[in-house]
Short mmCIF file of C-alpha atoms in Angstrom, two decimals:
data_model
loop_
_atom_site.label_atom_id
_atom_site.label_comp_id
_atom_site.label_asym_id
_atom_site.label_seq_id
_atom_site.Cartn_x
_atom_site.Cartn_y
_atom_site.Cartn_z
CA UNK A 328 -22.28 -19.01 -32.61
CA UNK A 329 -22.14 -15.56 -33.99
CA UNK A 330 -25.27 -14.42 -31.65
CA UNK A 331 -23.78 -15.76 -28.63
CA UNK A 332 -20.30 -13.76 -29.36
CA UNK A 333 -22.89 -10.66 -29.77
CA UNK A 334 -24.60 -11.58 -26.54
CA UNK A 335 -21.54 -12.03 -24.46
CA UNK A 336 -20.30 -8.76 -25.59
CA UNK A 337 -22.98 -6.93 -24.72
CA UNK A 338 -23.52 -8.44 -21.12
CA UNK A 339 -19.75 -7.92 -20.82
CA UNK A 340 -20.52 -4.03 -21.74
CA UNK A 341 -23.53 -3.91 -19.33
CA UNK A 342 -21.50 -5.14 -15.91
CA UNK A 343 -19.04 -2.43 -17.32
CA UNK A 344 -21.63 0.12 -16.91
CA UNK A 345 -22.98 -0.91 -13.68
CA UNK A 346 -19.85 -1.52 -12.53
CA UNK A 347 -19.16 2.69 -13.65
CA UNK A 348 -22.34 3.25 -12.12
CA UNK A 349 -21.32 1.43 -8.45
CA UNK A 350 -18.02 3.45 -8.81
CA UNK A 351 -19.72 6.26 -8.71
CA UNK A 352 -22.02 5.53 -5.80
CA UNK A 353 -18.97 4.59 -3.68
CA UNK A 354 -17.75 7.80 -4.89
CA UNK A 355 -21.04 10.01 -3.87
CA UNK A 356 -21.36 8.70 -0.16
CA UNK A 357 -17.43 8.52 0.35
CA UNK A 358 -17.30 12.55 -0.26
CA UNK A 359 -20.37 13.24 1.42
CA UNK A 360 -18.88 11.21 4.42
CA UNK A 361 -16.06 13.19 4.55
CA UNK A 362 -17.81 16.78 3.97
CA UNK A 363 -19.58 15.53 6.95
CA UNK A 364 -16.47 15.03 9.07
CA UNK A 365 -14.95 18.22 7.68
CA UNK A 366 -18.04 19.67 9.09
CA UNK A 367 -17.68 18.07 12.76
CA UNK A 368 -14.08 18.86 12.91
CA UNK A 369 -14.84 22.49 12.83
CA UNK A 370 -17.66 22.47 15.12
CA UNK A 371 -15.23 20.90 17.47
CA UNK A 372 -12.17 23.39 17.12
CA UNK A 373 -14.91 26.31 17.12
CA UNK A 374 -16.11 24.80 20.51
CA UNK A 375 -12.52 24.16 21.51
CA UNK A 376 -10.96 27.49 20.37
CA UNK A 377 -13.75 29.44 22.07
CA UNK A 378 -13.92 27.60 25.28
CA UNK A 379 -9.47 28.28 24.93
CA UNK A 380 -10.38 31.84 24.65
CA UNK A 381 -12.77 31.55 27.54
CA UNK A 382 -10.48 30.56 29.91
CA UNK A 383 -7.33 32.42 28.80
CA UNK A 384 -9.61 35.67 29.52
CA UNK A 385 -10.70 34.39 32.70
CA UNK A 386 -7.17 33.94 33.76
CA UNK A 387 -4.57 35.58 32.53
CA UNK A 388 -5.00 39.85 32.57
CA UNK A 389 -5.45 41.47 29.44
CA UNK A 390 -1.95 43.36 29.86
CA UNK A 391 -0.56 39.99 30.28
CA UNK A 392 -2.39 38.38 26.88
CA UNK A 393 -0.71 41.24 24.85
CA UNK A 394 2.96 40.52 25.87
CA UNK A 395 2.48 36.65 25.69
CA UNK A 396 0.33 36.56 21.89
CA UNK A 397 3.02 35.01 19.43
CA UNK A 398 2.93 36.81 16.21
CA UNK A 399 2.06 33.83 14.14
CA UNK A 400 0.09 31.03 16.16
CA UNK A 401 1.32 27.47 15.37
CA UNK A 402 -0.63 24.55 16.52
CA UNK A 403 0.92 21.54 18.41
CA UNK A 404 0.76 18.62 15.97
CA UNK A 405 -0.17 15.76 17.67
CA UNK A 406 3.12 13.42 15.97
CA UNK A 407 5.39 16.20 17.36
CA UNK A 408 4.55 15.67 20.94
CA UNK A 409 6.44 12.82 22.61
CA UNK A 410 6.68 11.88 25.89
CA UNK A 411 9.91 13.19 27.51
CA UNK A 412 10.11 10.26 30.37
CA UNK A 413 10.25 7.48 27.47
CA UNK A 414 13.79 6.40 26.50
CA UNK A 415 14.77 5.12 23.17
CA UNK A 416 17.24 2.18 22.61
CA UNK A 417 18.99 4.35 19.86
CA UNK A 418 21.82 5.26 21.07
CA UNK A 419 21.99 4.15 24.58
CA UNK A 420 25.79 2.71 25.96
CA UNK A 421 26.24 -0.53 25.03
CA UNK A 422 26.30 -3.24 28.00
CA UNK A 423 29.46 -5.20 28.70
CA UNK A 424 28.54 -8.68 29.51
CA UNK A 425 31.11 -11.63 30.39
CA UNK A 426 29.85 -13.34 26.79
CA UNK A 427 31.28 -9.65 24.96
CA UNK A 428 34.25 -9.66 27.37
CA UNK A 429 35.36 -13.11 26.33
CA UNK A 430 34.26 -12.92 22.61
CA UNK A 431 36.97 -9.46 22.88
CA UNK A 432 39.32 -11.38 24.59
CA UNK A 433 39.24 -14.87 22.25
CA UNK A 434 39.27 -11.77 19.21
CA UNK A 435 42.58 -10.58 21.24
CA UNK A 436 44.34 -13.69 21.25
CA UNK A 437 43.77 -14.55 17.70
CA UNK A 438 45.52 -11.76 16.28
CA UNK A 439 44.92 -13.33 12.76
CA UNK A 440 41.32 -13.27 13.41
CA UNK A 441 38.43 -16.16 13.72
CA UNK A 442 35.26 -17.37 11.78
CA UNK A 443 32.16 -16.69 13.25
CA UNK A 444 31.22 -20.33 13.90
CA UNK A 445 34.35 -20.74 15.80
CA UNK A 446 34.36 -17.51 17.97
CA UNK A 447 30.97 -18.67 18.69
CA UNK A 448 31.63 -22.51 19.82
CA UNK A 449 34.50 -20.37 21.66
CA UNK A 450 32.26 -18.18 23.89
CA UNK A 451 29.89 -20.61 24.55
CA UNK A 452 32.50 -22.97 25.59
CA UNK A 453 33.67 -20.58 28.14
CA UNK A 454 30.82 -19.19 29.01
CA UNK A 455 28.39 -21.97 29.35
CA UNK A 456 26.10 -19.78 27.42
CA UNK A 457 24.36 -20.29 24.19
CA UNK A 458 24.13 -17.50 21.78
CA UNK A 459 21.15 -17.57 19.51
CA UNK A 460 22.17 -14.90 16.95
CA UNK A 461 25.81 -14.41 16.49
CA UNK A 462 25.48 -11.78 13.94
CA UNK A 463 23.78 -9.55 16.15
CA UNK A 464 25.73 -10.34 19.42
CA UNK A 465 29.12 -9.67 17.36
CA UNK A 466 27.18 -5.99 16.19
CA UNK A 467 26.50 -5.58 20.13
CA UNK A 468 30.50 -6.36 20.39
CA UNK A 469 31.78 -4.24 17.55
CA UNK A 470 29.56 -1.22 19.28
CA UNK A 471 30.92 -2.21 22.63
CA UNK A 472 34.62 -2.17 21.30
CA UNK A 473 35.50 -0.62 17.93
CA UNK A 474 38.69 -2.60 17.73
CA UNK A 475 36.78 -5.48 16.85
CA UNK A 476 36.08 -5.28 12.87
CA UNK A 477 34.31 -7.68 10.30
CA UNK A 478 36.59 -7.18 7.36
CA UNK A 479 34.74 -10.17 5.69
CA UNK A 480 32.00 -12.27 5.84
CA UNK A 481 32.13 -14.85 8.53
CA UNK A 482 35.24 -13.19 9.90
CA UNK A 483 36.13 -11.39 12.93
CA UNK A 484 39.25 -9.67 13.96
CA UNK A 485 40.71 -6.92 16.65
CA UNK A 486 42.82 -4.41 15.30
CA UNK A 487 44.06 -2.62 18.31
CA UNK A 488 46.78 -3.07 21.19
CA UNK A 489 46.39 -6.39 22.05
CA UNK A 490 46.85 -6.49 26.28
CA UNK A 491 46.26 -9.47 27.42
CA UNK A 492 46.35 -10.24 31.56
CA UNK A 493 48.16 -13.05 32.93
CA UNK A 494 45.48 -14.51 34.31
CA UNK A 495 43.44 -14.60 31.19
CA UNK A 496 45.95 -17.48 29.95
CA UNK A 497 45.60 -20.63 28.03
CA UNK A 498 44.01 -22.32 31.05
CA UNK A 499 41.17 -19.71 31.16
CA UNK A 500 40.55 -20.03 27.40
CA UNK A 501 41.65 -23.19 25.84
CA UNK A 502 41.67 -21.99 22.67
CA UNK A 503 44.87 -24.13 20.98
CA UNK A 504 42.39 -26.06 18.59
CA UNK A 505 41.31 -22.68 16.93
CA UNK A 506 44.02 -20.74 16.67
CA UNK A 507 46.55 -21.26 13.40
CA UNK A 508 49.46 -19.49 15.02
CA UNK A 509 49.30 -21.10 18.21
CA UNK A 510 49.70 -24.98 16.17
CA UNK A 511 53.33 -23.96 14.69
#
């Protein structure tokens, strides 16, 4: 028993020292990769800055290469240049469509506000439209109109003048069966 604890413990230390020695390998050829592509980068921006230089002397005039030299040269990064013609959704106007309008409307007529769940069966009643993610179409409404406020979860109000059209009635939204104030 005792020679085959011994035994173990020494083939244990042995894969620990090839496993050192492996380490270092990896190590060896990893930095001599890289010195390598060091290497090949500047080859390439010695080719590329004098074939620049090349052509700037070809066209532009020497009095002309004096008054346009910036005093300290900054390369473009290639993360800093963006396309100009690309647009990003950040901070674009939000779109009113007739699921926001009513959703701002229902909001307007329940001046003690609605749960989610219900403002949603609500718009999709009188819309005809299902919508799939009701946290992010209220975040789309709240950005649209910033009357419209989640003061908890689940709940939605609108806390500004409430201006409601006469043809926007109880016929356009029947809403009686969600409303509290409307049942007393």
């Amino acid at each position: 028993m005792f020679s085959e604890r011994v035994a173990l413990r020494f083939r244990l230390e042995q894969m620990s020292q090839q496993e050192e020695r492996l380490k270092q390998l990896f190590i060896d050829e990893r930095n001599e990769i890289y010195s390598r592509l060091r290497e090949l980068d500047a080859e390439e921006n010695n080719d590329s800055s004098i074939r620049e230089q090349v052509e700037e002397s070809i066209a532009t005039p020497s009095y002309e290469k004096e008054a346009s030299l910036p005093s300290t040269p900054t390369p473009p990064s290639p993360t800093s240049v963006k396309p100009s013609s690309s647009k990003s959704k950040r901070g674009r106007k939000p779109t009113r469509t007739p699921e926001k309008e009513a959703a701002i409307t229902i909001l307007k007529q329940n001046p003690d506000g609605m749960k989610g769940v219900d403002l949603q069966k609500a718009v999709e009643e009188v819309t005809g439209s299902d919508i799939a993610n009701m946290t992010t179409f209220m975040k789309s409404v709240e950005n649209l109109d910033p009357n419209v406020k989640k003061p908890i979860r689940g709940m939605y109000t609108y806390e500004g003048p409430i201006e409601v059209a006469q043809d926007e009635s109880e016929e356009d939204f029947p809403l009686g069966q969600l409303s509290d104030s409307d049942s007393e």
